[in-house]
Amino acid sequence: MRERQAVVFGVLLAALAVVGLGAAAIYTGSLTLPFVEEEFAAKPSPTPTFRAFPCPPEGALCPSRTATSRSTCTTRRRPAASPRRP
């Protein structure tokens, strides 16, 4: 069982090394492949384009004075880190 595990991990490590060396060769330009030489389909535009984000309708936001929140603690025990009151 241990021999099989060593073979599997050895093959995986060797394959990872080969892929890494191939990627480094392509990145540095030492290796050229036909499908790597293709140009991208879209040419970059000279002016930057910005996405329009949707805005909420006028008056949709609630002023902070009208928004209320209520927090209740349902336990009667004090947390361990709370200070003791005299």
PDB file of N, CA, C and O in Angstrom:
ATOM      1  N   MET A   1       0.827  -1.194   0.000  1.00  0.00           N
ATOM      2  CA  MET A   1       0.000   0.000   0.000  1.00  0.00           C
ATOM      3  C   MET A   1       0.867   1.252   0.000  1.00  0.00           C
ATOM      4  O   MET A   1       0.579   2.195  -0.684  1.00  0.00           O
ATOM      5  N   ARG A   2       1.954   1.249   0.768  1.00  0.00           N
ATOM      6  CA  ARG A   2       2.822   2.420   0.824  1.00  0.00           C
ATOM      7  C   ARG A   2       3.558   2.633  -0.495  1.00  0.00           C
ATOM      8  O   ARG A   2       3.819   3.766  -0.887  1.00  0.00           O
ATOM      9  N   GLU A   3       3.887   1.537  -1.177  1.00  0.00           N
ATOM     10  CA  GLU A   3       4.572   1.670  -2.449  1.00  0.00           C
ATOM     11  C   GLU A   3       3.653   2.311  -3.482  1.00  0.00           C
ATOM     12  O   GLU A   3       4.081   3.150  -4.266  1.00  0.00           O
ATOM     13  N   ARG A   4       2.398   1.923  -3.471  1.00  0.00           N
ATOM     14  CA  ARG A   4       1.434   2.500  -4.407  1.00  0.00           C
ATOM     15  C   ARG A   4       1.247   3.987  -4.125  1.00  0.00           C
ATOM     16  O   ARG A   4       1.182   4.808  -5.036  1.00  0.00           O
ATOM     17  N   GLN A   5       1.191   4.345  -2.853  1.00  0.00           N
ATOM     18  CA  GLN A   5       1.039   5.743  -2.477  1.00  0.00           C
ATOM     19  C   GLN A   5       2.261   6.550  -2.930  1.00  0.00           C
ATOM     20  O   GLN A   5       2.127   7.656  -3.445  1.00  0.00           O
ATOM     21  N   ALA A   6       3.447   5.994  -2.762  1.00  0.00           N
ATOM     22  CA  ALA A   6       4.660   6.681  -3.191  1.00  0.00           C
ATOM     23  C   ALA A   6       4.680   6.860  -4.701  1.00  0.00           C
ATOM     24  O   ALA A   6       5.092   7.915  -5.208  1.00  0.00           O
ATOM     25  N   VAL A   7       4.223   5.863  -5.441  1.00  0.00           N
ATOM     26  CA  VAL A   7       4.194   5.963  -6.903  1.00  0.00           C
ATOM     27  C   VAL A   7       3.197   7.023  -7.340  1.00  0.00           C
ATOM     28  O   VAL A   7       3.489   7.850  -8.215  1.00  0.00           O
ATOM     29  N   VAL A   8       2.015   7.035  -6.728  1.00  0.00           N
ATOM     30  CA  VAL A   8       0.984   8.012  -7.104  1.00  0.00           C
ATOM     31  C   VAL A   8       1.472   9.429  -6.831  1.00  0.00           C
ATOM     32  O   VAL A   8       1.387  10.320  -7.686  1.00  0.00           O
ATOM     33  N   PHE A   9       2.003   9.657  -5.645  1.00  0.00           N
ATOM     34  CA  PHE A   9       2.476  10.996  -5.323  1.00  0.00           C
ATOM     35  C   PHE A   9       3.710  11.370  -6.150  1.00  0.00           C
ATOM     36  O   PHE A   9       3.881  12.532  -6.513  1.00  0.00           O
ATOM     37  N   GLY A  10       4.542  10.437  -6.462  1.00  0.00           N
ATOM     38  CA  GLY A  10       5.691  10.709  -7.315  1.00  0.00           C
ATOM     39  C   GLY A  10       5.274  11.112  -8.715  1.00  0.00           C
ATOM     40  O   GLY A  10       5.833  12.048  -9.292  1.00  0.00           O
ATOM     41  N   VAL A  11       4.305  10.399  -9.278  1.00  0.00           N
ATOM     42  CA  VAL A  11       3.813  10.737 -10.617  1.00  0.00           C
ATOM     43  C   VAL A  11       3.142  12.107 -10.607  1.00  0.00           C
ATOM     44  O   VAL A  11       3.340  12.923 -11.511  1.00  0.00           O
ATOM     45  N   LEU A  12       2.341  12.385  -9.576  1.00  0.00           N
ATOM     46  CA  LEU A  12       1.685  13.694  -9.482  1.00  0.00           C
ATOM     47  C   LEU A  12       2.706  14.815  -9.346  1.00  0.00           C
ATOM     48  O   LEU A  12       2.577  15.867  -9.973  1.00  0.00           O
ATOM     49  N   LEU A  13       3.732  14.612  -8.544  1.00  0.00           N
ATOM     50  CA  LEU A  13       4.767  15.619  -8.369  1.00  0.00           C
ATOM     51  C   LEU A  13       5.550  15.835  -9.661  1.00  0.00           C
ATOM     52  O   LEU A  13       5.851  16.981 -10.033  1.00  0.00           O
ATOM     53  N   ALA A  14       5.855  14.761 -10.377  1.00  0.00           N
ATOM     54  CA  ALA A  14       6.567  14.889 -11.646  1.00  0.00           C
ATOM     55  C   ALA A  14       5.717  15.622 -12.682  1.00  0.00           C
ATOM     56  O   ALA A  14       6.224  16.479 -13.420  1.00  0.00           O
ATOM     57  N   ALA A  15       4.420  15.309 -12.735  1.00  0.00           N
ATOM     58  CA  ALA A  15       3.530  15.983 -13.682  1.00  0.00           C
ATOM     59  C   ALA A  15       3.410  17.466 -13.347  1.00  0.00           C
ATOM     60  O   ALA A  15       3.412  18.321 -14.247  1.00  0.00           O
ATOM     61  N   LEU A  16       3.329  17.782 -12.072  1.00  0.00           N
ATOM     62  CA  LEU A  16       3.252  19.180 -11.659  1.00  0.00           C
ATOM     63  C   LEU A  16       4.537  19.923 -12.022  1.00  0.00           C
ATOM     64  O   LEU A  16       4.491  21.075 -12.456  1.00  0.00           O
ATOM     65  N   ALA A  17       5.672  19.276 -11.887  1.00  0.00           N
ATOM     66  CA  ALA A  17       6.947  19.898 -12.257  1.00  0.00           C
ATOM     67  C   ALA A  17       7.013  20.147 -13.761  1.00  0.00           C
ATOM     68  O   ALA A  17       7.467  21.209 -14.205  1.00  0.00           O
ATOM     69  N   VAL A  18       6.553  19.193 -14.563  1.00  0.00           N
ATOM     70  CA  VAL A  18       6.572  19.353 -16.018  1.00  0.00           C
ATOM     71  C   VAL A  18       5.649  20.492 -16.439  1.00  0.00           C
ATOM     72  O   VAL A  18       6.007  21.336 -17.273  1.00  0.00           O
ATOM     73  N   VAL A  19       4.461  20.555 -15.854  1.00  0.00           N
ATOM     74  CA  VAL A  19       3.520  21.629 -16.182  1.00  0.00           C
ATOM     75  C   VAL A  19       4.096  22.980 -15.758  1.00  0.00           C
ATOM     76  O   VAL A  19       3.989  23.977 -16.480  1.00  0.00           O
ATOM     77  N   GLY A  20       4.716  23.041 -14.595  1.00  0.00           N
ATOM     78  CA  GLY A  20       5.314  24.290 -14.127  1.00  0.00           C
ATOM     79  C   GLY A  20       6.457  24.748 -15.012  1.00  0.00           C
ATOM     80  O   GLY A  20       6.569  25.940 -15.331  1.00  0.00           O
ATOM     81  N   LEU A  21       7.316  23.830 -15.420  1.00  0.00           N
ATOM     82  CA  LEU A  21       8.405  24.196 -16.323  1.00  0.00           C
ATOM     83  C   LEU A  21       7.887  24.638 -17.691  1.00  0.00           C
ATOM     84  O   LEU A  21       8.405  25.573 -18.291  1.00  0.00           O
ATOM     85  N   GLY A  22       6.855  23.965 -18.181  1.00  0.00           N
ATOM     86  CA  GLY A  22       6.257  24.372 -19.454  1.00  0.00           C
ATOM     87  C   GLY A  22       5.627  25.754 -19.364  1.00  0.00           C
ATOM     88  O   GLY A  22       5.766  26.577 -20.275  1.00  0.00           O
ATOM     89  N   ALA A  23       4.936  26.028 -18.267  1.00  0.00           N
ATOM     90  CA  ALA A  23       4.325  27.351 -18.091  1.00  0.00           C
ATOM     91  C   ALA A  23       5.398  28.429 -17.996  1.00  0.00           C
ATOM     92  O   ALA A  23       5.253  29.521 -18.559  1.00  0.00           O
ATOM     93  N   ALA A  24       6.478  28.144 -17.290  1.00  0.00           N
ATOM     94  CA  ALA A  24       7.572  29.118 -17.180  1.00  0.00           C
ATOM     95  C   ALA A  24       8.216  29.354 -18.545  1.00  0.00           C
ATOM     96  O   ALA A  24       8.573  30.484 -18.884  1.00  0.00           O
ATOM     97  N   ALA A  25       8.362  28.306 -19.348  1.00  0.00           N
ATOM     98  CA  ALA A  25       8.953  28.457 -20.679  1.00  0.00           C
ATOM     99  C   ALA A  25       8.062  29.284 -21.589  1.00  0.00           C
ATOM    100  O   ALA A  25       8.551  30.123 -22.360  1.00  0.00           O
ATOM    101  N   ILE A  26       6.763  29.095 -21.512  1.00  0.00           N
ATOM    102  CA  ILE A  26       5.833  29.886 -22.325  1.00  0.00           C
ATOM    103  C   ILE A  26       5.829  31.332 -21.847  1.00  0.00           C
ATOM    104  O   ILE A  26       5.818  32.265 -22.646  1.00  0.00           O
ATOM    105  N   TYR A  27       5.863  31.539 -20.545  1.00  0.00           N
ATOM    106  CA  TYR A  27       5.828  32.885 -19.984  1.00  0.00           C
ATOM    107  C   TYR A  27       7.072  33.684 -20.381  1.00  0.00           C
ATOM    108  O   TYR A  27       6.982  34.858 -20.699  1.00  0.00           O
ATOM    109  N   THR A  28       8.231  33.054 -20.343  1.00  0.00           N
ATOM    110  CA  THR A  28       9.462  33.752 -20.685  1.00  0.00           C
ATOM    111  C   THR A  28       9.676  33.871 -22.184  1.00  0.00           C
ATOM    112  O   THR A  28      10.545  34.617 -22.620  1.00  0.00           O
ATOM    113  N   GLY A  29       8.925  33.149 -22.987  1.00  0.00           N
ATOM    114  CA  GLY A  29       9.062  33.216 -24.435  1.00  0.00           C
ATOM    115  C   GLY A  29      10.031  32.197 -24.998  1.00  0.00           C
ATOM    116  O   GLY A  29      10.329  32.227 -26.189  1.00  0.00           O
ATOM    117  N   SER A  30      10.520  31.306 -24.187  1.00  0.00           N
ATOM    118  CA  SER A  30      11.441  30.275 -24.671  1.00  0.00           C
ATOM    119  C   SER A  30      10.718  29.236 -25.513  1.00  0.00           C
ATOM    120  O   SER A  30      11.325  28.606 -26.374  1.00  0.00           O
ATOM    121  N   LEU A  31       9.437  29.048 -25.275  1.00  0.00           N
ATOM    122  CA  LEU A  31       8.639  28.060 -25.988  1.00  0.00           C
ATOM    123  C   LEU A  31       7.459  28.772 -26.628  1.00  0.00           C
ATOM    124  O   LEU A  31       6.731  29.505 -25.957  1.00  0.00           O
ATOM    125  N   THR A  32       7.274  28.582 -27.916  1.00  0.00           N
ATOM    126  CA  THR A  32       6.136  29.179 -28.608  1.00  0.00           C
ATOM    127  C   THR A  32       5.235  28.073 -29.115  1.00  0.00           C
ATOM    128  O   THR A  32       5.699  27.083 -29.685  1.00  0.00           O
ATOM    129  N   LEU A  33       3.961  28.231 -28.892  1.00  0.00           N
ATOM    130  CA  LEU A  33       2.957  27.281 -29.348  1.00  0.00           C
ATOM    131  C   LEU A  33       1.972  28.016 -30.244  1.00  0.00           C
ATOM    132  O   LEU A  33       1.715  29.206 -30.048  1.00  0.00           O
ATOM    133  N   PRO A  34       1.393  27.335 -31.249  1.00  0.00           N
ATOM    134  CA  PRO A  34       0.508  28.035 -32.188  1.00  0.00           C
ATOM    135  C   PRO A  34      -0.738  28.634 -31.521  1.00  0.00           C
ATOM    136  O   PRO A  34      -1.168  29.719 -31.888  1.00  0.00           O
ATOM    137  N   PHE A  35      -1.298  27.960 -30.547  1.00  0.00           N
ATOM    138  CA  PHE A  35      -2.515  28.498 -29.938  1.00  0.00           C
ATOM    139  C   PHE A  35      -2.212  29.620 -28.951  1.00  0.00           C
ATOM    140  O   PHE A  35      -3.105  30.363 -28.558  1.00  0.00           O
ATOM    141  N   VAL A  36      -0.961  29.790 -28.562  1.00  0.00           N
ATOM    142  CA  VAL A  36      -0.587  30.892 -27.675  1.00  0.00           C
ATOM    143  C   VAL A  36      -0.357  32.168 -28.483  1.00  0.00           C
ATOM    144  O   VAL A  36      -0.496  33.274 -27.982  1.00  0.00           O
ATOM    145  N   GLU A  37      -0.039  32.029 -29.757  1.00  0.00           N
ATOM    146  CA  GLU A  37       0.275  33.166 -30.615  1.00  0.00           C
ATOM    147  C   GLU A  37      -0.966  33.916 -31.096  1.00  0.00           C
ATOM    148  O   GLU A  37      -0.845  34.977 -31.679  1.00  0.00           O
ATOM    149  N   GLU A  38      -2.156  33.371 -30.901  1.00  0.00           N
ATOM    150  CA  GLU A  38      -3.371  34.013 -31.400  1.00  0.00           C
ATOM    151  C   GLU A  38      -3.621  35.323 -30.667  1.00  0.00           C
ATOM    152  O   GLU A  38      -3.356  35.466 -29.482  1.00  0.00           O
ATOM    153  N   GLU A  39      -4.168  36.289 -31.414  1.00  0.00           N
ATOM    154  CA  GLU A  39      -4.516  37.580 -30.834  1.00  0.00           C
ATOM    155  C   GLU A  39      -5.882  37.481 -30.164  1.00  0.00           C
ATOM    156  O   GLU A  39      -6.687  36.618 -30.474  1.00  0.00           O
ATOM    157  N   PHE A  40      -6.139  38.389 -29.271  1.00  0.00           N
ATOM    158  CA  PHE A  40      -7.446  38.440 -28.638  1.00  0.00           C
ATOM    159  C   PHE A  40      -8.468  38.996 -29.621  1.00  0.00           C
ATOM    160  O   PHE A  40      -8.138  39.785 -30.508  1.00  0.00           O
ATOM    161  N   ALA A  41      -9.717  38.599 -29.464  1.00  0.00           N
ATOM    162  CA  ALA A  41     -10.755  39.013 -30.394  1.00  0.00           C
ATOM    163  C   ALA A  41     -11.125  40.484 -30.214  1.00  0.00           C
ATOM    164  O   ALA A  41     -11.407  41.174 -31.180  1.00  0.00           O
ATOM    165  N   ALA A  42     -11.114  40.989 -29.012  1.00  0.00           N
ATOM    166  CA  ALA A  42     -11.519  42.368 -28.763  1.00  0.00           C
ATOM    167  C   ALA A  42     -10.287  43.256 -28.621  1.00  0.00           C
ATOM    168  O   ALA A  42      -9.374  42.954 -27.872  1.00  0.00           O
ATOM    169  N   LYS A  43     -10.284  44.337 -29.355  1.00  0.00           N
ATOM    170  CA  LYS A  43      -9.205  45.313 -29.245  1.00  0.00           C
ATOM    171  C   LYS A  43      -9.532  46.269 -28.095  1.00  0.00           C
ATOM    172  O   LYS A  43     -10.689  46.643 -27.907  1.00  0.00           O
ATOM    173  N   PRO A  44      -8.547  46.675 -27.327  1.00  0.00           N
ATOM    174  CA  PRO A  44      -8.831  47.606 -26.230  1.00  0.00           C
ATOM    175  C   PRO A  44      -9.247  48.967 -26.768  1.00  0.00           C
ATOM    176  O   PRO A  44      -8.728  49.434 -27.785  1.00  0.00           O
ATOM    177  N   SER A  45     -10.183  49.596 -26.079  1.00  0.00           N
ATOM    178  CA  SER A  45     -10.646  50.907 -26.512  1.00  0.00           C
ATOM    179  C   SER A  45      -9.717  51.979 -25.952  1.00  0.00           C
ATOM    180  O   SER A  45      -9.162  51.828 -24.867  1.00  0.00           O
ATOM    181  N   PRO A  46      -9.528  53.080 -26.701  1.00  0.00           N
ATOM    182  CA  PRO A  46      -8.624  54.119 -26.214  1.00  0.00           C
ATOM    183  C   PRO A  46      -9.171  54.873 -25.007  1.00  0.00           C
ATOM    184  O   PRO A  46      -8.428  55.435 -24.234  1.00  0.00           O
ATOM    185  N   THR A  47     -10.494  54.889 -24.857  1.00  0.00           N
ATOM    186  CA  THR A  47     -11.085  55.572 -23.699  1.00  0.00           C
ATOM    187  C   THR A  47     -11.618  54.532 -22.736  1.00  0.00           C
ATOM    188  O   THR A  47     -12.189  53.516 -23.144  1.00  0.00           O
ATOM    189  N   PRO A  48     -11.449  54.746 -21.445  1.00  0.00           N
ATOM    190  CA  PRO A  48     -11.959  53.770 -20.484  1.00  0.00           C
ATOM    191  C   PRO A  48     -13.488  53.777 -20.458  1.00  0.00           C
ATOM    192  O   PRO A  48     -14.120  54.806 -20.659  1.00  0.00           O
ATOM    193  N   THR A  49     -14.052  52.629 -20.274  1.00  0.00           N
ATOM    194  CA  THR A  49     -15.508  52.509 -20.166  1.00  0.00           C
ATOM    195  C   THR A  49     -15.865  52.201 -18.728  1.00  0.00           C
ATOM    196  O   THR A  49     -15.195  51.425 -18.053  1.00  0.00           O
ATOM    197  N   PHE A  50     -16.914  52.831 -18.242  1.00  0.00           N
ATOM    198  CA  PHE A  50     -17.367  52.646 -16.884  1.00  0.00           C
ATOM    199  C   PHE A  50     -18.755  52.037 -16.902  1.00  0.00           C
ATOM    200  O   PHE A  50     -19.591  52.391 -17.729  1.00  0.00           O
ATOM    201  N   ARG A  51     -18.989  51.133 -15.988  1.00  0.00           N
ATOM    202  CA  ARG A  51     -20.323  50.546 -15.863  1.00  0.00           C
ATOM    203  C   ARG A  51     -21.220  51.479 -15.075  1.00  0.00           C
ATOM    204  O   ARG A  51     -20.795  52.080 -14.094  1.00  0.00           O
ATOM    205  N   ALA A  52     -22.445  51.583 -15.505  1.00  0.00           N
ATOM    206  CA  ALA A  52     -23.416  52.387 -14.772  1.00  0.00           C
ATOM    207  C   ALA A  52     -24.053  51.502 -13.706  1.00  0.00           C
ATOM    208  O   ALA A  52     -24.656  50.480 -14.017  1.00  0.00           O
ATOM    209  N   PHE A  53     -23.885  51.878 -12.463  1.00  0.00           N
ATOM    210  CA  PHE A  53     -24.486  51.125 -11.377  1.00  0.00           C
ATOM    211  C   PHE A  53     -25.889  51.642 -11.119  1.00  0.00           C
ATOM    212  O   PHE A  53     -26.123  52.855 -11.159  1.00  0.00           O
ATOM    213  N   PRO A  54     -26.830  50.760 -10.853  1.00  0.00           N
ATOM    214  CA  PRO A  54     -28.200  51.218 -10.631  1.00  0.00           C
ATOM    215  C   PRO A  54     -28.309  52.008  -9.327  1.00  0.00           C
ATOM    216  O   PRO A  54     -27.705  51.657  -8.319  1.00  0.00           O
ATOM    217  N   CYS A  55     -29.039  53.082  -9.380  1.00  0.00           N
ATOM    218  CA  CYS A  55     -29.259  53.912  -8.196  1.00  0.00           C
ATOM    219  C   CYS A  55     -30.683  53.688  -7.689  1.00  0.00           C
ATOM    220  O   CYS A  55     -31.590  53.415  -8.464  1.00  0.00           O
ATOM    221  N   PRO A  56     -30.887  53.812  -6.386  1.00  0.00           N
ATOM    222  CA  PRO A  56     -32.251  53.676  -5.871  1.00  0.00           C
ATOM    223  C   PRO A  56     -33.094  54.867  -6.325  1.00  0.00           C
ATOM    224  O   PRO A  56     -32.560  55.943  -6.603  1.00  0.00           O
ATOM    225  N   PRO A  57     -34.402  54.698  -6.422  1.00  0.00           N
ATOM    226  CA  PRO A  57     -35.252  55.815  -6.836  1.00  0.00           C
ATOM    227  C   PRO A  57     -35.196  56.953  -5.817  1.00  0.00           C
ATOM    228  O   PRO A  57     -34.831  56.757  -4.658  1.00  0.00           O
ATOM    229  N   GLU A  58     -35.559  58.131  -6.253  1.00  0.00           N
ATOM    230  CA  GLU A  58     -35.525  59.316  -5.396  1.00  0.00           C
ATOM    231  C   GLU A  58     -36.432  59.117  -4.188  1.00  0.00           C
ATOM    232  O   GLU A  58     -37.576  58.680  -4.306  1.00  0.00           O
ATOM    233  N   GLY A  59     -35.919  59.380  -3.005  1.00  0.00           N
ATOM    234  CA  GLY A  59     -36.696  59.251  -1.777  1.00  0.00           C
ATOM    235  C   GLY A  59     -36.760  57.832  -1.239  1.00  0.00           C
ATOM    236  O   GLY A  59     -37.510  57.564  -0.304  1.00  0.00           O
ATOM    237  N   ALA A  60     -36.003  56.903  -1.793  1.00  0.00           N
ATOM    238  CA  ALA A  60     -36.065  55.517  -1.341  1.00  0.00           C
ATOM    239  C   ALA A  60     -35.282  55.293  -0.051  1.00  0.00           C
ATOM    240  O   ALA A  60     -35.575  54.387   0.702  1.00  0.00           O
ATOM    241  N   LEU A  61     -34.293  56.133   0.203  1.00  0.00           N
ATOM    242  CA  LEU A  61     -33.486  55.959   1.404  1.00  0.00           C
ATOM    243  C   LEU A  61     -34.209  56.524   2.613  1.00  0.00           C
ATOM    244  O   LEU A  61     -34.869  57.560   2.555  1.00  0.00           O
ATOM    245  N   CYS A  62     -34.067  55.855   3.698  1.00  0.00           N
ATOM    246  CA  CYS A  62     -34.746  56.232   4.932  1.00  0.00           C
ATOM    247  C   CYS A  62     -33.807  57.083   5.783  1.00  0.00           C
ATOM    248  O   CYS A  62     -32.675  56.682   6.023  1.00  0.00           O
ATOM    249  N   PRO A  63     -34.250  58.239   6.272  1.00  0.00           N
ATOM    250  CA  PRO A  63     -33.392  59.013   7.163  1.00  0.00           C
ATOM    251  C   PRO A  63     -33.118  58.232   8.450  1.00  0.00           C
ATOM    252  O   PRO A  63     -33.944  57.448   8.911  1.00  0.00           O
ATOM    253  N   SER A  64     -31.958  58.454   9.039  1.00  0.00           N
ATOM    254  CA  SER A  64     -31.574  57.666  10.215  1.00  0.00           C
ATOM    255  C   SER A  64     -32.442  57.949  11.423  1.00  0.00           C
ATOM    256  O   SER A  64     -32.531  57.133  12.339  1.00  0.00           O
ATOM    257  N   ARG A  65     -33.098  59.091  11.490  1.00  0.00           N
ATOM    258  CA  ARG A  65     -33.945  59.396  12.649  1.00  0.00           C
ATOM    259  C   ARG A  65     -35.230  58.575  12.663  1.00  0.00           C
ATOM    260  O   ARG A  65     -35.796  58.312  13.706  1.00  0.00           O
ATOM    261  N   THR A  66     -35.678  58.158  11.498  1.00  0.00           N
ATOM    262  CA  THR A  66     -36.927  57.400  11.458  1.00  0.00           C
ATOM    263  C   THR A  66     -36.679  55.898  11.545  1.00  0.00           C
ATOM    264  O   THR A  66     -37.606  55.146  11.784  1.00  0.00           O
ATOM    265  N   ALA A  67     -35.446  55.472  11.348  1.00  0.00           N
ATOM    266  CA  ALA A  67     -35.142  54.046  11.422  1.00  0.00           C
ATOM    267  C   ALA A  67     -34.852  53.672  12.869  1.00  0.00           C
ATOM    268  O   ALA A  67     -34.027  54.288  13.537  1.00  0.00           O
ATOM    269  N   THR A  68     -35.558  52.687  13.370  1.00  0.00           N
ATOM    270  CA  THR A  68     -35.351  52.262  14.751  1.00  0.00           C
ATOM    271  C   THR A  68     -34.936  50.799  14.762  1.00  0.00           C
ATOM    272  O   THR A  68     -35.290  50.028  13.873  1.00  0.00           O
ATOM    273  N   SER A  69     -34.179  50.459  15.766  1.00  0.00           N
ATOM    274  CA  SER A  69     -33.793  49.075  15.939  1.00  0.00           C
ATOM    275  C   SER A  69     -33.938  48.721  17.409  1.00  0.00           C
ATOM    276  O   SER A  69     -33.808  49.564  18.291  1.00  0.00           O
ATOM    277  N   ARG A  70     -34.212  47.464  17.646  1.00  0.00           N
ATOM    278  CA  ARG A  70     -34.415  47.012  19.015  1.00  0.00           C
ATOM    279  C   ARG A  70     -33.606  45.742  19.224  1.00  0.00           C
ATOM    280  O   ARG A  70     -33.669  44.813  18.432  1.00  0.00           O
ATOM    281  N   SER A  71     -32.851  45.722  20.288  1.00  0.00           N
ATOM    282  CA  SER A  71     -32.023  44.572  20.594  1.00  0.00           C
ATOM    283  C   SER A  71     -32.405  44.059  21.972  1.00  0.00           C
ATOM    284  O   SER A  71     -32.391  44.801  22.940  1.00  0.00           O
ATOM    285  N   THR A  72     -32.744  42.793  22.035  1.00  0.00           N
ATOM    286  CA  THR A  72     -33.092  42.214  23.331  1.00  0.00           C
ATOM    287  C   THR A  72     -32.221  41.011  23.590  1.00  0.00           C
ATOM    288  O   THR A  72     -31.911  40.243  22.689  1.00  0.00           O
ATOM    289  N   CYS A  73     -31.813  40.863  24.829  1.00  0.00           N
ATOM    290  CA  CYS A  73     -31.013  39.728  25.228  1.00  0.00           C
ATOM    291  C   CYS A  73     -31.946  38.757  25.949  1.00  0.00           C
ATOM    292  O   CYS A  73     -32.614  39.123  26.912  1.00  0.00           O
ATOM    293  N   THR A  74     -31.979  37.519  25.522  1.00  0.00           N
ATOM    294  CA  THR A  74     -32.935  36.575  26.088  1.00  0.00           C
ATOM    295  C   THR A  74     -32.365  35.768  27.241  1.00  0.00           C
ATOM    296  O   THR A  74     -33.063  34.961  27.824  1.00  0.00           O
ATOM    297  N   THR A  75     -31.117  35.980  27.571  1.00  0.00           N
ATOM    298  CA  THR A  75     -30.536  35.226  28.661  1.00  0.00           C
ATOM    299  C   THR A  75     -30.512  36.074  29.931  1.00  0.00           C
ATOM    300  O   THR A  75     -30.437  37.288  29.877  1.00  0.00           O
ATOM    301  N   ARG A  76     -30.601  35.418  31.056  1.00  0.00           N
ATOM    302  CA  ARG A  76     -30.552  36.148  32.320  1.00  0.00           C
ATOM    303  C   ARG A  76     -29.149  36.133  32.907  1.00  0.00           C
ATOM    304  O   ARG A  76     -28.880  36.814  33.877  1.00  0.00           O
ATOM    305  N   ARG A  77     -28.264  35.324  32.340  1.00  0.00           N
ATOM    306  CA  ARG A  77     -26.888  35.271  32.835  1.00  0.00           C
ATOM    307  C   ARG A  77     -26.061  36.356  32.191  1.00  0.00           C
ATOM    308  O   ARG A  77     -26.280  36.714  31.041  1.00  0.00           O
ATOM    309  N   ARG A  78     -25.069  36.849  32.943  1.00  0.00           N
ATOM    310  CA  ARG A  78     -24.125  37.799  32.391  1.00  0.00           C
ATOM    311  C   ARG A  78     -23.029  37.048  31.662  1.00  0.00           C
ATOM    312  O   ARG A  78     -22.601  35.993  32.126  1.00  0.00           O
ATOM    313  N   PRO A  79     -22.536  37.587  30.563  1.00  0.00           N
ATOM    314  CA  PRO A  79     -21.400  36.942  29.904  1.00  0.00           C
ATOM    315  C   PRO A  79     -20.179  36.973  30.821  1.00  0.00           C
ATOM    316  O   PRO A  79     -20.074  37.801  31.717  1.00  0.00           O
ATOM    317  N   ALA A  80     -19.254  36.075  30.610  1.00  0.00           N
ATOM    318  CA  ALA A  80     -18.094  35.946  31.469  1.00  0.00           C
ATOM    319  C   ALA A  80     -17.214  37.197  31.415  1.00  0.00           C
ATOM    320  O   ALA A  80     -16.578  37.552  32.402  1.00  0.00           O
ATOM    321  N   ALA A  81     -17.201  37.911  30.319  1.00  0.00           N
ATOM    322  CA  ALA A  81     -16.321  39.062  30.179  1.00  0.00           C
ATOM    323  C   ALA A  81     -16.981  40.363  30.629  1.00  0.00           C
ATOM    324  O   ALA A  81     -16.338  41.404  30.602  1.00  0.00           O
ATOM    325  N   SER A  82     -18.230  40.335  31.023  1.00  0.00           N
ATOM    326  CA  SER A  82     -18.884  41.580  31.412  1.00  0.00           C
ATOM    327  C   SER A  82     -18.415  41.999  32.787  1.00  0.00           C
ATOM    328  O   SER A  82     -18.171  41.182  33.678  1.00  0.00           O
ATOM    329  N   PRO A  83     -18.290  43.297  33.000  1.00  0.00           N
ATOM    330  CA  PRO A  83     -17.836  43.753  34.332  1.00  0.00           C
ATOM    331  C   PRO A  83     -18.944  43.570  35.366  1.00  0.00           C
ATOM    332  O   PRO A  83     -20.129  43.692  35.058  1.00  0.00           O
ATOM    333  N   ARG A  84     -18.559  43.294  36.558  1.00  0.00           N
ATOM    334  CA  ARG A  84     -19.541  43.125  37.637  1.00  0.00           C
ATOM    335  C   ARG A  84     -19.899  44.490  38.189  1.00  0.00           C
ATOM    336  O   ARG A  84     -19.058  45.318  38.465  1.00  0.00           O
ATOM    337  N   ARG A  85     -21.161  44.676  38.340  1.00  0.00           N
ATOM    338  CA  ARG A  85     -21.642  45.948  38.897  1.00  0.00           C
ATOM    339  C   ARG A  85     -21.870  45.785  40.385  1.00  0.00           C
ATOM    340  O   ARG A  85     -22.363  44.759  40.845  1.00  0.00           O
ATOM    341  N   PRO A  86     -21.518  46.810  41.160  1.00  0.00           N
ATOM    342  CA  PRO A  86     -21.720  46.690  42.620  1.00  0.00           C
ATOM    343  C   PRO A  86     -23.158  46.788  43.022  1.00  0.00           C
ATOM    344  O   PRO A  86     -24.030  47.157  42.368  1.00  0.00           O
TER     345      PRO A  86
END
